Tab-separated table of C-alpha atoms (C1' of nucleotides) in Angstrom:
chain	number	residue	atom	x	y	z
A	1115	UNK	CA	45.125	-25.981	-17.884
A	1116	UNK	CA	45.323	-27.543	-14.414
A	1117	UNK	CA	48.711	-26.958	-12.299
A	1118	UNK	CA	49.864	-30.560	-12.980
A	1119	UNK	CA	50.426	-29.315	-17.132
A	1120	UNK	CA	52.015	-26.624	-16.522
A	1121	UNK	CA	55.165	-27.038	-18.644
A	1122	UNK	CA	57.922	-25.842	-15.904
A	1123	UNK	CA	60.523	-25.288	-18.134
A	1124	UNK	CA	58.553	-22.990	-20.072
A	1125	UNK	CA	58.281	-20.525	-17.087
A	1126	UNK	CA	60.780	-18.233	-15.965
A	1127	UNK	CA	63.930	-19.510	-13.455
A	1128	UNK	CA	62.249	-17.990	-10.221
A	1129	UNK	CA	58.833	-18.586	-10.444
A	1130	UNK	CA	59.490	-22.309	-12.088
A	1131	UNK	CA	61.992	-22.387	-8.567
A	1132	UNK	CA	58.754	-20.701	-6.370
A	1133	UNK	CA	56.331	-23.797	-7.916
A	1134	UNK	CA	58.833	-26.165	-7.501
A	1135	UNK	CA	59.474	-25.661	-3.978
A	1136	UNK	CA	55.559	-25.502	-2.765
A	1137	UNK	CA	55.162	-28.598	-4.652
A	1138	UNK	CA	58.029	-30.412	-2.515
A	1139	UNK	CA	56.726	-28.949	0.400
A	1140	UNK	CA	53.379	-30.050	-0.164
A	1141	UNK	CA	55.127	-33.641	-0.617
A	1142	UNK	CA	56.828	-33.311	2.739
A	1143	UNK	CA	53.282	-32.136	4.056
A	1144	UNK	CA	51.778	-35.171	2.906
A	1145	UNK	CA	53.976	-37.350	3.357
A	1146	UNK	CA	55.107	-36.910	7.098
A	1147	UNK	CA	52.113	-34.769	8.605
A	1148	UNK	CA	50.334	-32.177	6.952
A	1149	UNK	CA	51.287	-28.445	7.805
A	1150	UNK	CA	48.686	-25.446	7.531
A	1151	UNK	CA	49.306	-23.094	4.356
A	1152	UNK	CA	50.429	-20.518	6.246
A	1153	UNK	CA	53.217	-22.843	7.624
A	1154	UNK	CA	54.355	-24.198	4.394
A	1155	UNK	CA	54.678	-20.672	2.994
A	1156	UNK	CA	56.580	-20.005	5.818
A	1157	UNK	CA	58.860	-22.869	5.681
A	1158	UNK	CA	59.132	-22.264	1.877
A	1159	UNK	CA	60.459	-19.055	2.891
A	1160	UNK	CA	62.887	-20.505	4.900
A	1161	UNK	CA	64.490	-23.024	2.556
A	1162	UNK	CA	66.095	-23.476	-0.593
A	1163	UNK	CA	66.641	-25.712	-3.567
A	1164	UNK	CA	70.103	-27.643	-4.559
A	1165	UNK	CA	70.912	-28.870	-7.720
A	1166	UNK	CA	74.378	-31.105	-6.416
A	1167	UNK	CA	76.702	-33.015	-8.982
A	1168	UNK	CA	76.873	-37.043	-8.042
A	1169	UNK	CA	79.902	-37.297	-5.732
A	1170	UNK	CA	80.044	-33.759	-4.170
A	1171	UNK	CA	80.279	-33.373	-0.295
A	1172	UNK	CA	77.996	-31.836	1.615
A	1173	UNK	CA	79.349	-32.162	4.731
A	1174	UNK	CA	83.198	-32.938	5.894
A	1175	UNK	CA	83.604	-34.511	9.412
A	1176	UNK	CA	85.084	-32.044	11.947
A	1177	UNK	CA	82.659	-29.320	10.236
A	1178	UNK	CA	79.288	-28.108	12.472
A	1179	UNK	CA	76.018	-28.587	10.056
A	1180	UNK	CA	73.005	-27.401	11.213
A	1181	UNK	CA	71.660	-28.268	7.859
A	1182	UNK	CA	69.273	-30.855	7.128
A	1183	UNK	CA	68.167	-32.246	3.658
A	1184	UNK	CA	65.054	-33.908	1.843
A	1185	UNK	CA	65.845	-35.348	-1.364
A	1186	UNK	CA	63.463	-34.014	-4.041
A	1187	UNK	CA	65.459	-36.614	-6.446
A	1188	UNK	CA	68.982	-38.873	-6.080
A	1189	UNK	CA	70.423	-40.118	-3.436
A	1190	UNK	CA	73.131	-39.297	-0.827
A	1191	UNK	CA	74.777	-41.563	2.191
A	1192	UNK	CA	76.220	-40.677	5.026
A	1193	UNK	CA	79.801	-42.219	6.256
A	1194	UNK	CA	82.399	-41.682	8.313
A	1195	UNK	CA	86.205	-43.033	8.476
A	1196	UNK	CA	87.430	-45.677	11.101
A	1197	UNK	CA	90.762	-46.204	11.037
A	1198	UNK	CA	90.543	-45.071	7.225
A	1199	UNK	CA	88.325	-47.640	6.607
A	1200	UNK	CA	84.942	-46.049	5.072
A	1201	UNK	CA	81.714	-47.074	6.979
A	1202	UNK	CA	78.127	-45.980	5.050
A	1203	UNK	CA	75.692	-45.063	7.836
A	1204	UNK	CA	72.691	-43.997	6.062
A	1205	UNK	CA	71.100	-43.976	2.814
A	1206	UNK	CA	68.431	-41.601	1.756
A	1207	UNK	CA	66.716	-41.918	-1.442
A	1208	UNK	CA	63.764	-40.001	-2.776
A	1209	UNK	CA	61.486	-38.488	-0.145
A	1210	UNK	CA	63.972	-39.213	2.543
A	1211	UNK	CA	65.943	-37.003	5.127
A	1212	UNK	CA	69.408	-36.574	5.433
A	1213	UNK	CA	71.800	-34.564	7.951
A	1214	UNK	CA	74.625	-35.119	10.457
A	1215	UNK	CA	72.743	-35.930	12.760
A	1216	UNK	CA	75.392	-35.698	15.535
A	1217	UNK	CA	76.181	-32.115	14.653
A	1218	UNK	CA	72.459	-31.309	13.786
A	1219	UNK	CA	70.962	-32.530	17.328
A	1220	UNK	CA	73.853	-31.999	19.278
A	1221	UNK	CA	75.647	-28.706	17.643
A	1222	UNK	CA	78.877	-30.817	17.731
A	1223	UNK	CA	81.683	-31.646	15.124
A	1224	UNK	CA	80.210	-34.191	12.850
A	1225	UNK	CA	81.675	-37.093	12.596
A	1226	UNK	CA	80.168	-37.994	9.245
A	1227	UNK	CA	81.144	-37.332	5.663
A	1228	UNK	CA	77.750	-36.299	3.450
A	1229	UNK	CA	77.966	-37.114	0.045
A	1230	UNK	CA	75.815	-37.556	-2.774
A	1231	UNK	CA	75.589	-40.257	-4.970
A	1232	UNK	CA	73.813	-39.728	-8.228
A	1233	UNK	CA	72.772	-36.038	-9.537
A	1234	UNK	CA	70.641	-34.707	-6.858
A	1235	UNK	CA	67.952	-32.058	-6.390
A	1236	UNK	CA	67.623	-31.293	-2.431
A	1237	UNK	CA	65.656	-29.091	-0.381
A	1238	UNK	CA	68.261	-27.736	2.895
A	1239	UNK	CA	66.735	-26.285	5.816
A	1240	UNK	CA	69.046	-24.773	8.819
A	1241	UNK	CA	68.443	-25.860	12.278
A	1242	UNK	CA	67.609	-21.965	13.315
A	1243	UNK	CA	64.562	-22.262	10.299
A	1244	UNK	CA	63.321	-25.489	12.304
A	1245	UNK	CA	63.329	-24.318	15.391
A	1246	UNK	CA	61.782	-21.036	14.324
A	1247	UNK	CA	59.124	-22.954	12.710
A	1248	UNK	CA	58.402	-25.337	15.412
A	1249	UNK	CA	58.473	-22.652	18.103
A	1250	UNK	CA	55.411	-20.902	15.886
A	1251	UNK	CA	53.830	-23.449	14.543
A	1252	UNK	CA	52.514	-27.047	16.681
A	1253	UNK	CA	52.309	-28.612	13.119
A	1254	UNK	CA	55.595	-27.765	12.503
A	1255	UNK	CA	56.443	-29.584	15.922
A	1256	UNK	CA	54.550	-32.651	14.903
A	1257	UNK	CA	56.117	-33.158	11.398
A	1258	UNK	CA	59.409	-32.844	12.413
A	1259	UNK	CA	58.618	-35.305	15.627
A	1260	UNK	CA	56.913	-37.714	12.885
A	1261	UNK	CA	60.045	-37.437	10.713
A	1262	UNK	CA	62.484	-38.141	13.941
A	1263	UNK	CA	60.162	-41.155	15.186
A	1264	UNK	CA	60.250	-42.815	11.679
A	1265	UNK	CA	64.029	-42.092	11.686
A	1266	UNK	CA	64.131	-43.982	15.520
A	1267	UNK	CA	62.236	-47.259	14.136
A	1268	UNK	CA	64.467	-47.575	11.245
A	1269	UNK	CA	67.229	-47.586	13.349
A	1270	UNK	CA	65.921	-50.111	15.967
A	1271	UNK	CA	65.443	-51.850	13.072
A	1272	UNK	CA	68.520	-51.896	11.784
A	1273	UNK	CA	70.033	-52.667	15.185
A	1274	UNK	CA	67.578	-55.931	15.148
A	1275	UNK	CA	69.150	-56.949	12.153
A	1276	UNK	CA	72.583	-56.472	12.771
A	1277	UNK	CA	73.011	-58.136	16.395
A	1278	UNK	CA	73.006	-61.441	15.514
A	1279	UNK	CA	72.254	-62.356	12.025
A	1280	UNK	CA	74.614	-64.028	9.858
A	1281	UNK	CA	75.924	-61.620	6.714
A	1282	UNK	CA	73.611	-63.315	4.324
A	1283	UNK	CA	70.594	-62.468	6.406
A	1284	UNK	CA	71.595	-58.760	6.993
A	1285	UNK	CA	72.156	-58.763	2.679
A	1286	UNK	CA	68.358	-59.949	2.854
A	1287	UNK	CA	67.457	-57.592	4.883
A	1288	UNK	CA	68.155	-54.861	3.139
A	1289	UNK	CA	67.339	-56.297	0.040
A	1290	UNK	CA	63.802	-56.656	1.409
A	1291	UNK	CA	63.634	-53.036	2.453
A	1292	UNK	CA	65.419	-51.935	-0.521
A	1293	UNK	CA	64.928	-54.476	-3.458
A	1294	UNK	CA	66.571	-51.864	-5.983
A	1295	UNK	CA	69.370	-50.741	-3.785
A	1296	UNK	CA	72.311	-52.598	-6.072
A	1297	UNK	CA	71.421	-50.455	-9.025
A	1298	UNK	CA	71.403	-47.207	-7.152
A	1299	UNK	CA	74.414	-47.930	-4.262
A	1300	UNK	CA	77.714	-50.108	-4.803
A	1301	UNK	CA	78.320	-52.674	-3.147
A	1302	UNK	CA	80.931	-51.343	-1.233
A	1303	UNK	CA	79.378	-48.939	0.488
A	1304	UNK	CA	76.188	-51.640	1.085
A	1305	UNK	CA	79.001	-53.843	2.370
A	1306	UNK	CA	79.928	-51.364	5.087
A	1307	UNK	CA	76.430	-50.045	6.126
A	1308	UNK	CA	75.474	-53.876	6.659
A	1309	UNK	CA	78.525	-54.335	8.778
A	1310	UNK	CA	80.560	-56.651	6.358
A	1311	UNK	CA	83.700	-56.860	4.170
A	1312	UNK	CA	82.754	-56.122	0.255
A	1313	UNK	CA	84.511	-59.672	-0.721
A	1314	UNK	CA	81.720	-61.435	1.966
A	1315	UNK	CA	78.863	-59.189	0.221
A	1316	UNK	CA	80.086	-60.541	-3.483
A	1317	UNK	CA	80.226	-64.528	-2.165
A	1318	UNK	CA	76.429	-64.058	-0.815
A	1319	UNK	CA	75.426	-62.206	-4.214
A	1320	UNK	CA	77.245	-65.679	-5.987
A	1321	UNK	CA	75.159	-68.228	-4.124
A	1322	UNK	CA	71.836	-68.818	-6.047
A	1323	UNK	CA	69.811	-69.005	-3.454
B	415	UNK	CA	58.529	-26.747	56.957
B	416	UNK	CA	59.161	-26.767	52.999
B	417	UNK	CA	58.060	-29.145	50.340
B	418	UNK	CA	60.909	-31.242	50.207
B	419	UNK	CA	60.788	-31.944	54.047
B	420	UNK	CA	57.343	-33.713	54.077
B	421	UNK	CA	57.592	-36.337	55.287
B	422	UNK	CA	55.856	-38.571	52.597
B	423	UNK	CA	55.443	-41.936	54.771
B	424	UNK	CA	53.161	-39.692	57.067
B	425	UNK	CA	50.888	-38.793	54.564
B	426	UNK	CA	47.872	-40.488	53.522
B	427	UNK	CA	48.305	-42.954	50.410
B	428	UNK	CA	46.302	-40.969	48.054
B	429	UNK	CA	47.748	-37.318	48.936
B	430	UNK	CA	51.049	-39.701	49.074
B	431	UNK	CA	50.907	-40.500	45.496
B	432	UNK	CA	49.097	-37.502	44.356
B	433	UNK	CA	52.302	-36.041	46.202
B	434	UNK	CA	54.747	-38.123	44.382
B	435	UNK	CA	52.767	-38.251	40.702
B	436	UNK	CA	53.282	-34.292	40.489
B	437	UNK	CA	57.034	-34.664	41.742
B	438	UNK	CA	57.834	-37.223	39.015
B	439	UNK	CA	56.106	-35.260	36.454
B	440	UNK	CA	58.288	-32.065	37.356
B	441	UNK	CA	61.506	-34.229	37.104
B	442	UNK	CA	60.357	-35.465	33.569
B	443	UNK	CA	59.305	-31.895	32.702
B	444	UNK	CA	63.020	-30.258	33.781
B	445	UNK	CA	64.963	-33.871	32.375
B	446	UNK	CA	63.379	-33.353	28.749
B	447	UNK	CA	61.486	-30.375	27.914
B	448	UNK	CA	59.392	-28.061	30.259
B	449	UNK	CA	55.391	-28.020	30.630
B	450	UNK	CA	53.126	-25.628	31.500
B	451	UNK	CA	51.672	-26.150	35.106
B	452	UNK	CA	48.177	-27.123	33.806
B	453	UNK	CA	49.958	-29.491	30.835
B	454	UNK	CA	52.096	-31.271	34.000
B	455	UNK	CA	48.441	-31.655	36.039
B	456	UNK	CA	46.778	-33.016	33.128
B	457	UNK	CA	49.261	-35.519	32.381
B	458	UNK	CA	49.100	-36.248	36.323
B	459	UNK	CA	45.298	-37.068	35.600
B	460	UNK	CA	46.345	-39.273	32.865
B	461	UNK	CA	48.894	-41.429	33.812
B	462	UNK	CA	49.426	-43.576	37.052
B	463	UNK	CA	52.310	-44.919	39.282
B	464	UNK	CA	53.139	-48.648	39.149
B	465	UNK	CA	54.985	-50.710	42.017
B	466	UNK	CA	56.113	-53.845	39.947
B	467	UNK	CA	58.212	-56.894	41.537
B	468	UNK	CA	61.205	-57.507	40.211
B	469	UNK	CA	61.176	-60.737	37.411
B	470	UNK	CA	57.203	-59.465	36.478
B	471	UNK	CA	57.192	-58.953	32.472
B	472	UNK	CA	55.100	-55.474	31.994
B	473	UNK	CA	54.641	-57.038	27.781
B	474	UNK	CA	54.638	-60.675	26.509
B	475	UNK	CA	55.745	-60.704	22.445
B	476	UNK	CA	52.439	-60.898	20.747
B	477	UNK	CA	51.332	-58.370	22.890
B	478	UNK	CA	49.778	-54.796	21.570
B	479	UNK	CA	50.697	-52.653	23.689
B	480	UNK	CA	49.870	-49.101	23.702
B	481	UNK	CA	51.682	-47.989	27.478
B	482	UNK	CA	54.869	-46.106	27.814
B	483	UNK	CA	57.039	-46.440	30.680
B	484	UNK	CA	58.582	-44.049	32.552
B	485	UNK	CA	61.303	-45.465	35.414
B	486	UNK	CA	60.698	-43.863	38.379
B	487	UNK	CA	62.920	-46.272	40.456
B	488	UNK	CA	64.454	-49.696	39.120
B	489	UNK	CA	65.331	-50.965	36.123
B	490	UNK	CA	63.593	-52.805	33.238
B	491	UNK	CA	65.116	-54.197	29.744
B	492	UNK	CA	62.970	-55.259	26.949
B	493	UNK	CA	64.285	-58.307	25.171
B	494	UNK	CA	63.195	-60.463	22.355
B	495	UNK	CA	63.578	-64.120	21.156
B	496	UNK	CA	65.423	-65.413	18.147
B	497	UNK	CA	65.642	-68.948	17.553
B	498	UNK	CA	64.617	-69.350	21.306
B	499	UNK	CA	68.051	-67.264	22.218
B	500	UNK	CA	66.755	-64.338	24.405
B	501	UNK	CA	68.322	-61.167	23.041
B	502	UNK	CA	68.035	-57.902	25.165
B	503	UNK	CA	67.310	-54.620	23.071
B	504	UNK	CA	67.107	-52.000	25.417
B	505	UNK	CA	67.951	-51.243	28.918
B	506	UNK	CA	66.308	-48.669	31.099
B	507	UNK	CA	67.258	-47.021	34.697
B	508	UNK	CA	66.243	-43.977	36.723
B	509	UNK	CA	65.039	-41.191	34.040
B	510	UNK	CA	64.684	-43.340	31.241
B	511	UNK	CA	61.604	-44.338	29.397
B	512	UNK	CA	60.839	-47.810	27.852
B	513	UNK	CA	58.200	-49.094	25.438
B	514	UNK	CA	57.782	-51.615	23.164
B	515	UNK	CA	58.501	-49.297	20.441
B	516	UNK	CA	57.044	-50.963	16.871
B	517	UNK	CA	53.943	-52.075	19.029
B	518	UNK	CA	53.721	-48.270	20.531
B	519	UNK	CA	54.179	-46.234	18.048
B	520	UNK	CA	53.084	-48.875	14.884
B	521	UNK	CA	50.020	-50.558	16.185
B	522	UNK	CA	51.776	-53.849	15.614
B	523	UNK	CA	51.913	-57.265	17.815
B	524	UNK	CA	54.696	-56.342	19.741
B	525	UNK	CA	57.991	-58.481	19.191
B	526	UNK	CA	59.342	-57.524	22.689
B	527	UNK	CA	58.664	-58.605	26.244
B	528	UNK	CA	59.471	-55.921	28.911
B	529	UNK	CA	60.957	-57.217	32.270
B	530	UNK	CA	61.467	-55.640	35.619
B	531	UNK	CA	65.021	-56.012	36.839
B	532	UNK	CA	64.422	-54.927	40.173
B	533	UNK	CA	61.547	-53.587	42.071
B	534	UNK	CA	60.529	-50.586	40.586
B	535	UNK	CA	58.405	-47.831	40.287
B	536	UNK	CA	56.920	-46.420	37.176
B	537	UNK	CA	54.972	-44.024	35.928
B	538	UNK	CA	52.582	-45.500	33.207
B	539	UNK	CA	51.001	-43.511	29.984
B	540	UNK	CA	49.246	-44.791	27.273
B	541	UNK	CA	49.315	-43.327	23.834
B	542	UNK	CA	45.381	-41.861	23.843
B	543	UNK	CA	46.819	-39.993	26.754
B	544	UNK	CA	49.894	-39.017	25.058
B	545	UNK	CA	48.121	-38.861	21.415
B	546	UNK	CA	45.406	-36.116	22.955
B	547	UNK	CA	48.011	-34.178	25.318
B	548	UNK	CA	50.308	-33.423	22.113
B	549	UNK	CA	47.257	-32.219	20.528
B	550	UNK	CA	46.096	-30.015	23.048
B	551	UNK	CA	49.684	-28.656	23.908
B	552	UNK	CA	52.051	-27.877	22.063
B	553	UNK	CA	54.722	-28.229	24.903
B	554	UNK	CA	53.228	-31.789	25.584
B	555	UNK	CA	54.140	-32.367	21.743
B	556	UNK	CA	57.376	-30.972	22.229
B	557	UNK	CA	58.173	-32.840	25.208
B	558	UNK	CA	57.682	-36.201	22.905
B	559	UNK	CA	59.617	-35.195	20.467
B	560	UNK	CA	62.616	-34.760	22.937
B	561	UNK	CA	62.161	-38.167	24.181
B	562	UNK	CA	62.132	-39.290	20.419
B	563	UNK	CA	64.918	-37.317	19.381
B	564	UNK	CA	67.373	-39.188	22.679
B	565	UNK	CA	66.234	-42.097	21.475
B	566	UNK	CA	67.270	-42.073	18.106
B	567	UNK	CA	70.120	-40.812	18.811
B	568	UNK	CA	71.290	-43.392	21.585
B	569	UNK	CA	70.338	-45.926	19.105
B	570	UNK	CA	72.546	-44.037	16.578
B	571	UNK	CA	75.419	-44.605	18.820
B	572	UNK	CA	74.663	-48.240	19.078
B	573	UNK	CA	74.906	-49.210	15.558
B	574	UNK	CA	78.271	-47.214	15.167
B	575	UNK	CA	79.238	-49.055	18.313
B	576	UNK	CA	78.220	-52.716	16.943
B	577	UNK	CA	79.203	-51.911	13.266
B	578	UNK	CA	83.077	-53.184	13.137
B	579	UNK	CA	84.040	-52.805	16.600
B	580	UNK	CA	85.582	-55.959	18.565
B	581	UNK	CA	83.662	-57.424	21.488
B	582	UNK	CA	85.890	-55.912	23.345
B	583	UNK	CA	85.506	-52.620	22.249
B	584	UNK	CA	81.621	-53.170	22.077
B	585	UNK	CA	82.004	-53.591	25.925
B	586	UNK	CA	84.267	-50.657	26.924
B	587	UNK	CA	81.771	-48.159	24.763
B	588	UNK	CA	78.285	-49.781	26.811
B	589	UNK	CA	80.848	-49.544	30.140
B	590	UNK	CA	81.752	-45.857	28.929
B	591	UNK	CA	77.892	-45.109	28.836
B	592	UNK	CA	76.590	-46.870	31.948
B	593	UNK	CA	79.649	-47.515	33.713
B	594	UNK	CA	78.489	-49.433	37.005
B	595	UNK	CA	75.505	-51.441	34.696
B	596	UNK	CA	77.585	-54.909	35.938
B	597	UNK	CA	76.407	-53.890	39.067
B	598	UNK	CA	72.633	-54.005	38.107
B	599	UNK	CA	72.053	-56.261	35.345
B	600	UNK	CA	73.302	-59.689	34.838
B	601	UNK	CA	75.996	-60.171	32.263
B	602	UNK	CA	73.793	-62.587	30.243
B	603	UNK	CA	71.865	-59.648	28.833
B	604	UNK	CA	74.369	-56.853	28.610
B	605	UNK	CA	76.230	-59.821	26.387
B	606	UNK	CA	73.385	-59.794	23.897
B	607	UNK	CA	72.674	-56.496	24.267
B	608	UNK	CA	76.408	-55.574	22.630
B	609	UNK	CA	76.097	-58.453	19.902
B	610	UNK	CA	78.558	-61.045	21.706
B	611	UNK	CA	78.289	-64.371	23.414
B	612	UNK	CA	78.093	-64.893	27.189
B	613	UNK	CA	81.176	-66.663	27.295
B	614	UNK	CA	82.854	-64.314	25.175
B	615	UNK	CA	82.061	-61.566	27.256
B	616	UNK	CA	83.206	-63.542	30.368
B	617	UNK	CA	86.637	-63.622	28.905
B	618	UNK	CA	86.722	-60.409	28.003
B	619	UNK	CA	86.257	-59.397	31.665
B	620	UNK	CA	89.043	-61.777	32.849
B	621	UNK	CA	91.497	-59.790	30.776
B	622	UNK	CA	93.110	-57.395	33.027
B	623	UNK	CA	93.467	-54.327	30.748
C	618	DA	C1'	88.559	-49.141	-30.347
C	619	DG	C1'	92.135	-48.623	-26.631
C	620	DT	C1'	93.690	-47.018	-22.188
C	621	DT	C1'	93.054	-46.068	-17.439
C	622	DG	C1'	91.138	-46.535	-13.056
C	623	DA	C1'	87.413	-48.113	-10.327
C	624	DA	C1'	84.192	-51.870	-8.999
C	625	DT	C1'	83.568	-56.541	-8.362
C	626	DT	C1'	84.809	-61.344	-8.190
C	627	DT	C1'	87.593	-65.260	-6.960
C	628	DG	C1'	91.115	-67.683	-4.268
C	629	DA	C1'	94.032	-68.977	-0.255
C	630	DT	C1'	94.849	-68.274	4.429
C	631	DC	C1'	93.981	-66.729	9.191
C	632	DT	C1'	91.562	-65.404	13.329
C	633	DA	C1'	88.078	-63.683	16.467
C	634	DA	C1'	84.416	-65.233	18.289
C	635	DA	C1'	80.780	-68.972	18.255
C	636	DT	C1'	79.587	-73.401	19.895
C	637	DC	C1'	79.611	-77.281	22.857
C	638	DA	C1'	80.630	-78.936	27.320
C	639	DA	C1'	81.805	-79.036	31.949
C	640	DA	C1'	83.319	-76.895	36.349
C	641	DT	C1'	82.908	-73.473	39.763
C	642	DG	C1'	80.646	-69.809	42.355
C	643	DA	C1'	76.851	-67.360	44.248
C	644	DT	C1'	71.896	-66.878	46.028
C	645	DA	C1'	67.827	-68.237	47.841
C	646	DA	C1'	64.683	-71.622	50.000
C	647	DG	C1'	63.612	-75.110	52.829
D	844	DC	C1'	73.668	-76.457	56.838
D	845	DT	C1'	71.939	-78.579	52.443
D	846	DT	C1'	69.963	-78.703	48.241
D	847	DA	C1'	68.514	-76.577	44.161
D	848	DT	C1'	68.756	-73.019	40.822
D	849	DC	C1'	70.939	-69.539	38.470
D	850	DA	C1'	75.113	-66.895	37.020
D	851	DT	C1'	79.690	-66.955	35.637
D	852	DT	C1'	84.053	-68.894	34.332
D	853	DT	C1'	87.142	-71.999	31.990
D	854	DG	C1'	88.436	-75.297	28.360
D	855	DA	C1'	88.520	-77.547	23.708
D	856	DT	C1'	86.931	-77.265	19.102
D	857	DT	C1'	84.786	-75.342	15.060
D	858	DT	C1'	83.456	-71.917	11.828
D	859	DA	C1'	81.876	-67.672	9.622
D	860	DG	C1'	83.729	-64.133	8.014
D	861	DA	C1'	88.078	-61.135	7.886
D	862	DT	C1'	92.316	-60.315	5.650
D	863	DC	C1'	95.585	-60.331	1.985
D	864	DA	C1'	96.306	-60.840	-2.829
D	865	DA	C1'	95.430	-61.311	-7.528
D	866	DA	C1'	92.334	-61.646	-11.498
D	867	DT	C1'	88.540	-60.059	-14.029
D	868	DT	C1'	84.844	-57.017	-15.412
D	869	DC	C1'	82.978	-52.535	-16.163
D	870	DA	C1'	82.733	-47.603	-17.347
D	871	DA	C1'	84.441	-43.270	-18.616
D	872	DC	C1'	87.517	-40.619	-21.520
D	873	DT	C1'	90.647	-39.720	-25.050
DNA sequence: AGTTGAATTTGATCTAAATCAAATGATAAG
DNA sequence: CTTATCATTTGATTTAGATCAAATTCAACT
């Protein structure tokens, strides 16, 4: 029996929880830049697995998080209020990051909401755990540089599109990044992260185009 | 006589530079993150100082370009074209770095030009350099991730700044960060920059608020 | 199925900022 | 000083998208 059929839910809560979180860490390792064993033991050692209800809040603005958070499965978005207007500021989806990143760089209040939007399995990891880690290990360093450089282009990206396209362009922008996003995100919240009203988001979506 | 009160001009040009290269290196090494003394001399071996005119263009779009810029003296802004509308993307002064980021750190045709604003000069890397001093230190590779880290988050700030903010609040938050940049760059580009027409921006201005 | 509340669409204005166009001001070069 | 070029301001008009408001559709829960 290879570790792929291993029937989790036949194993006890811990261990199945032990498996679970090398796997995801192995994921991260692959996925950003690969981290010796010893590292990923380590790491696994210093982080643990949510199971979060669609529509709690993981972080309130005003609050200091020095968490951060990979999705293992859901999705989450952060926000934060203008005026009392809510403004989405980041999506993360499968395989993603998430944090406050204000109050996670800069150990300040953050001024984002966290909250996540479908059932949600996430793997948190304190700043202290990622500094530790990147102080010991120079693979540490390098995956969390690779994870902050591919956060950096996304959001000179996301500038690009926003400074002067019209608000059907920015909708096919995202739609070309995210061609599922309308299942998974309302529109609302799309509206907002693409910088216009939800009644000019459903007149786009009503053009055949 | 100490360090500081060489006179520099006295100096032969290669001691001069050799002079200067290790003093610019220190200044990046206490601005960002600190290097080890052999790290700073080995990035002094691999990187060189640039005297550019003002108006030259450092990348054409098209361009790959594998160099990172570090402003010594002067600034530089790297802009793109839409539609044949010149749209700057990025500003840099004194202490800042500037790339053409996708080509940089993708591998991609570049869809910036860089151009000097006024004579400067620069410290030039290119990414072997950079790629094989993060392997061999693990300051080096901390030092890049710093750089990364300011970046995203300056260009975090921008989006919340150009999500639903007037022009004129657009203007106030770029004059908050760099509040003399009027003084240094025309208003053509800091328009563009912030999302807004020329004209509108001119109006803005005449407002006495 | 029927009720309640949220999400989305549709409609009728309104407005900030874009566009088009021309005038003025500043800088540099001969 | 004069001309040429570039940067900025000012003016008139247009327009994309915001705002306000109401109708409809959808989903969850008795």
């Amino acid at each position: 029996m290879t570790p792929q059929n291993i029937d989790l839910s036949k194993l006890t809560p811990l261990h199945n929880t032990l498996t679970n979180k090398k796997k995801i860490i192995h994921i991260i390792s692959e996925k950003y830049s690969p981290l010796s064993s010893q590292c990923q033991s380590e790491l696994s050692n210093n982080s643990k697995i949510l199971g979060i209800k669609k529509g709690e809040v993981l972080v309130k603005e005003g609050q200091y998080s020095d968490k951060a958070y990979f999705i293992v499965q859901g999705c989450s978005r952060a926000y934060y209020l203008k005026n009392g207007k809510d403004i989405s500021d980041w999506f993360a989806f499968e395989n993603d990051f998430i944090s406050s990143i204000n109050s996670f760089f800069r150990n300040i209040q953050s001024p984002h909401f966290i909250e996540v939007l479908e059932n949600s399995t996430l793997l948190e990891i304190s700043r202290d755990s990622i500094i530790e880690l990147s102080d010991k290990y120079h693979d540490f360093e390098r995956l969390s540089k690779t994870i902050v450089t591919n956060t950096m282009l996304r959001l000179q990206e996301r500038i690009v599109s926003m400074q002067f396209q019209s608000a059907e362009q920015k909708y096919k922008d995202i739609l070309s990044t995210h061609p599922n996003i309308t299942q998974r995100i309302p529109l609302t919240h799309i509206a907002s992260y693409i910088g216009i009203t939800l009644e000019t988001l459903s007149r786009i979506r009503g053009l055949k185009s």
